[in-house]
Structure formats: structure tokens, C-alpha cells
Amino acid sequence: MKKLFILTGIVLLLLSVSCNRPNEADAVKLDTNWKFKTGDDPAWASPGFDDASWGTIDPKTIWEEQGYKGYNGFAWYRFKTLVRSSLKDQNNMNDSLKIVLGKIDDCDQVFLNGELIGENGKTIYTKALPSDGFIRAQDKWNLERRYILASNDPRIYWDRENLVAVRCFDQGGAGGMFGKPFEIAMTGLRDHLNFDFASTAFIFSGDSLVTKNFSVINLTGTERLKGELIVEAVQCDNGIRIYSNRSIIDLPPHQKVEKSVTFRNKSAVPATLHVSFKEAMTRKTVSEDVEIPYILTPKSPAEPRINGAKIFGVRPWSPFQYKVAATGQPPLKYRATDLPEGLAINAENGLITGSLKKKGEYVVRLTVENQRGYAERDLKIVVGDVISLTPPMGWNSWNCWGLSVSDKKVRQSADAMKSSGLIDHGWSYINIDDGWEDTHDKNGSILPNYKFPNMPGLCGYVHSLGLKVGIYSSPGPRTCGGYEGSYGFEAKDAMTYAGWGIDYLKYDWCSYGNIAPDPTPEQMKKPYKEMKHALRKANRDIHYSLCQYGMGDVWTWGAEVDGNSWRTTGDIEDTWQSLSSIGFSQGKCSPSSAPGRWNDPDMLVVGLVGWGPALHHTRLTPSEQYTHLTLWSLLAAPLLVGCDLEQLDAFTLNLLTNDEVLAVNQDPLGRQAVQIRKTDDYEVWSRDLEDGSKAVGLFNKTERSLCVPVDMKDLHVDGKRSMRDLWAQTDLGKVRGHFEMRTRPHGARMVILSK
Ligand code: GLA
């Protein structure tokens, strides 16, 4: 028995060791003691300048959160440190020094001892005169800043005090340094060699064949890298090795080698791919673990099934568009009985259109039929003041295309929303984010730029597919991406949007920060009220999405300015740090959530994302993505995927098409989950549903597999309940008092407890 314990201990130790990130080389940490000043003066780059009167700042967090609310423009950070030459002795690959500065929103120039060494993430190798050209790059805020200098570069003062000065420029929204790490260190093997797992997705063939293509890249411009590459795949729950391969690779400078591995593993069984490279000369190893996606959502049956929202709000006289979302073997025939006068359903595609004149409630019976059978369900139509009675579900261009969005990409995304089948699970909005605007013409009408030659045509096309269209603007003169905003043109813009056929407006504070730099609560509401009135005059139901990153606890007043949803946070990124800190802090907004009034913790970062033309697969592990969808569904959050829909991989599609999970998000009661239990290791959240049952999410915040316990007293549940696993869509029998579920590292389980 003792042996078994020791053995289990060793296995657990190995498992936990394999989850840890590689040790960082010895480094000078730069995460405290920075000096800071807003403004701009070239003298601030100089080591001789006296910054004693400057304030201090934490570089890990944007300046807005440290007393510089709404500040846009130039600001400088300065840090002084001794750089010892002994750093060089701790590493065999000691030819270069790196200065790593987290991320910088929006743009930066970095000076070492008065000399420019880098701009917007790119090292400057030769002496260069600083110019202001760097501030034109507004799309670099999400890049890691890593400036690498040869160790004999005269800009480094070995064994003396060095001054790192960072000149930042922020156009709008969040500003300054943030993220991690902040350090000065010698480059190690990790800086010379990289694995690229993110360019392609895992490929599943049948139920058990998994293929992964990846590449090993030599990043150095001068050195050849030779060594052994070991690739192993191991099942997580039992440690069984399902694949192993060793090969020698020899990589000339700046070259990469493509690798492809294929092995058998049941698609629902969690496993990890371990890849390591042992460099022959230094005998140093770099390794990376990749969680292999596991597929949980069962296939939709061939028999018809009706999905999507069970309740739909519309204003009197507004154009009505509701698509009955349904799966099943095609062709499907759609019917709706008891449709109120003014509405009609298209039997071929399930699109209900028309308009309703009078306020009131109607219950319509929907039927979907195919050769295999039929499904029936009620749809409640509420004609009143409030729209978006369930959180919007759709796509937004920002997290993949950034400012490079175009008419073509939007049409292709709409086509893919349909052809991928997402539309059959209730996904319906196609939202154009920043980057479509040109200028207001002499009549004050907003003109789209050359990438959008025909807005009404584009909207008509998206509608013809049974989808809806969204657009983006700012109450300020400029959007966050530097494009034309709506300031002074609110009424005209709202009419233009309605004329084009727009169904959703994301209204992003951005440069309004220059108009109201330190806004009072009233000043915060003012521009949103203005657009509210403009939209209400437009006679079209336009979902009004406020985006001002949660300022002034927007969830306490978003409904007052008629917002249908409001961003509660800054921009999300595809990292666990970002996802977990945003997701698990949403409890404070729970009481404000109601049908038509949704807290918005930002978009889904799954699939191929990238904020610009170059895309990568999300850096979230599959388990983290299950957490993302589970938590966002419990939070009744708008679900807007931000990935390239044309390149949806099997895992992402499976993740986005679990109708039982989505039904929690779309539950007509519209009550947001509350945090039931929080420890350092796990959290439990629970949401009341319309039928009296409870949806419960169990979240593992650690990097090891964990049994998450739930005390049903915390849920105010007495007696026995039936429990159903929503991801697997299987019944788990009855529970009483207490239950616990094994949960993957950073992963989630989601159940419904019903009587
Ligand atoms: C802000 C918003 C993002 C996106 C960009 C566009 O950062 O928070 O979601 O809309 O602006 O510039």
C-alpha cells in the first residue's frame, strides 16, 4: 500500500512538474520602482536627468488604473539598475542581452542610457534618431516588448548603472505598460529556438485519430542549432504514453523545420503533447507542453432539434427578424402557428419577418420537420420597449481582423456562420468593429472607407442569410483605432446606420476621453444618452452596446442610458491571466443583469485570433476554453466569437455548438450567475434558470487536476436533485447534500441540478 502511495506521489509529482513553465534564467527584475510622468521631453531619455520629483508606477498595470484616468497622449517611464557582467556567466548562450517590458498600449520607444534601442517591439540595432513616426502604429498594443542587444553593444553599461527610459504614446482607451514579465536577462536557448504550435489546429479524423503539425524555428540570425527533438503524447488521467518519437534536427540560422505527428486517442480523452529539444553543444533543453483538445459536445442527432432563444423582444413598428435555429438532417421544413398578424415565416429557412404594430405578448408554436421526425417548441414574442431579451450571440471582427476588416471578410464570415452550421445553434450577429469608417461628407453623412464600397448591399446580403449586422463607432471625434467617430454627428449617424439596415451598435468611449478627461458620472452618461435618443428616433431595433471598459461602474447605470449591454472590463486577450481575471471578477455586476440589460465581459477568444491580418490559434488551452464558454454562459454574457469563421477547426466548432450550454446563456429568466464559493484553487458559480433548476459551474484555477467540491447548502438546495453534465449531455443520477467533480487544470465542469 505504502509503495502505491509513493508511486502515486511520484506520478503526481511528474505530472505537476510537467505542467510547470520552464524556469526563467537569472534576471534583473524590473517590476517595481519605475518613475513616471505624463508629457513629453527628449531630455527624459538621458541618464543625467533628475527624475526625483516624478511619481512612481507599477508597470504591470495600465496607467488608467493608477491615478491617470482617461489620460491619452505621451508619457514616460524610467528605471535605473545595475547590470552586472556576472549575468553573462550564467548561461552558455551569452551573446545577447534582452530587455523585456511586458506589453505597451499603444506605442513605445525605448532608450537605454539615452540611446534609442527599440520601437513598438522591434529592436533598433544601429544608432537611430528618435522620430514620431512610431505613434502611427496603433495595432501594436498587444505585442510583447522584447528588445535584444548583442552583449558588446556600447549602449549597455556593464557593471554600471543603466537607465531604461520608455516613451509611450496612447491614442485612446487604456494606456501604458502592462502585463509581464519585466526584466533584463541574457538570452537563453528559449530566445533562440521556438516551437510554433499555434499556426495550425489539431486535426481529428474519425473518433480516435489525432494529427498535429507544428514547426521548430531557429530564431537566431547567426547560429546553427543542432540537437534532439523528443515528442511524446501522454494521457492525462493515467499517464499512459500513446505516442513517442525522437529525431535529430539541424537548423540553419532563421530556418524552421515542419513536424507532423499522428496518433490514436479517443477524442474525448484528455492528453498532453510534450515536445522538447536538447541542444547538442550546450546540452540545454527547451520544452513545451500542449494540451490536446478533447471533444465533449455530442453530435447533433439526425432528428430535428430546435435551438436558440425562446424569447424575443421587438419594438412596435420595427422590422422583425428572427431565425428559427434548428439542427437535423436536411432538408428541414419550418412552421409557426399562432403567428401574430404582420409576421410570416419562410418554410424553407425558418426566417420570421414582418413587423408588429401593437405592444403585447404572443406565444408562437414552432415546428421543424424532416424525414426523421419533428420537433416543437414555443417562442414568446414580446412587443415592447426592451429588445435583446437574451444575450446577443454572434461574431465580431475585432479579435481576428483588427483594423484590417473589409467588406469581403465580413461577407465571408457571414457565409461561414451559415455553412459551418453555427447559425443552427442560435449564432446570429455579424458585427463589424473598428476600421470601416472614412469621414463625414459635407452633408454630415458618415462615409465608409474604400474597404466597404456598399454598406446597404453588405447589410442586405447578411440579412438574406438569416443573420444580423452590427457596426462600431465612438462618441468621441476618433475611434480607438484612430478612425472617424460620431462626435457632433450622433443623430445623423444613427439614421445612416438604420438606413443601411444595421442591427447592433458598439459605441466605444475612446477619444471621448479628450472631451471629458476626468469625467463625473453625468459626463460619463452624457454621450451615451445622446446616442440613445438618436437610436430611438431611427425606428429600427439596434442593440445598443456600450463600450467604456466599465468606467464609473457602468453596470449600475447602463440601463438608464438604454444600453442593452455594457462592457464591464478592458480588452480581453487570449491568455489565462486575462480570461480568469476578467471572468472571475464579474460577481460584482451580477445584480444589474436582466433581460435586455447584459453585462459584457468582452468577446470570446477562441479559434484563430490575432487582432490584425496575422492570425494564430488562441493561446488558451482547450480546458481554459471550456472555462471560457462555461463562465460566459453562466454570466449571461453576450457571446461574440472573435475568430476567423472560415477556418473553424473541429474543436472550436464543437465548443461553440453545445446547445445545452448555450441554452443556459440564453435562459429567458436572464439571471446572471453568482459566485457561490471562492478559494485560491477553485470557484463555484450558480445561476437560477426559468424552470426552477440551477446551472452550476465548477472551476479549477490550479495547474493540476482537482476535485472541485460543491456543498449544496451553498446553493440553497435541500433534498435530492437530478444532475446532468451539460458538456457531455449525459445524466449523472441523483445527488444530495454534497458532490464533487474532477476538473482539468484551468478547466471547468458544468451541470444542471433539477427536481
Ligand atoms: C477598443 C475596444 C475593442 C475594439 C477596439 C477597436 O479597444 O475595447 O473591443 O473595439 O477599441 O479600436
PDB file of C-alpha atoms in Angstrom, residues 2 23 45 55 80 92 126 151 156 306-307 354 386 420 441 550 574 680 684 741:
ATOM      1  CA  LYS A   2       2.796   2.353   1.003  1.00  0.00           C
ATOM      2  CA  ASN A  23      12.497  28.195 -15.159  1.00  0.00           C
ATOM      3  CA  ALA A  45      15.759  59.784 -22.103  1.00  0.00           C
ATOM      4  CA  GLY A  55       5.701  59.811  -9.392  1.00  0.00           C
ATOM      5  CA  LYS A  80      17.646  52.647 -13.116  1.00  0.00           C
ATOM      6  CA  ASN A  92      26.273  29.356 -22.337  1.00  0.00           C
ATOM      7  CA  THR A 126      22.140  50.773 -35.137  1.00  0.00           C
ATOM      8  CA  SER A 151      26.412  41.862 -25.372  1.00  0.00           C
ATOM      9  CA  ILE A 156      24.895  48.622 -22.491  1.00  0.00           C
ATOM     10  CA  ILE A 306     -34.934  23.461 -32.100  1.00  0.00           C
ATOM     11  CA  ASN A 307     -32.234  25.625 -30.516  1.00  0.00           C
ATOM     12  CA  GLY A 354     -42.541  41.441 -40.872  1.00  0.00           C
ATOM     13  CA  VAL A 386     -36.833  46.444 -24.421  1.00  0.00           C
ATOM     14  CA  SER A 420     -20.376  25.890 -40.526  1.00  0.00           C
ATOM     15  CA  ASP A 441     -19.247  64.256 -46.027  1.00  0.00           C
ATOM     16  CA  GLY A 550     -16.549  49.516 -17.016  1.00  0.00           C
ATOM     17  CA  ASP A 574      -6.212  35.063 -25.288  1.00  0.00           C
ATOM     18  CA  ASP A 680      -7.324  30.058  -4.134  1.00  0.00           C
ATOM     19  CA  VAL A 684     -18.230  27.538  -7.869  1.00  0.00           C
ATOM     20  CA  MET A 741     -16.220  16.596  -9.775  1.00  0.00           C
TER      21      MET A 741
END
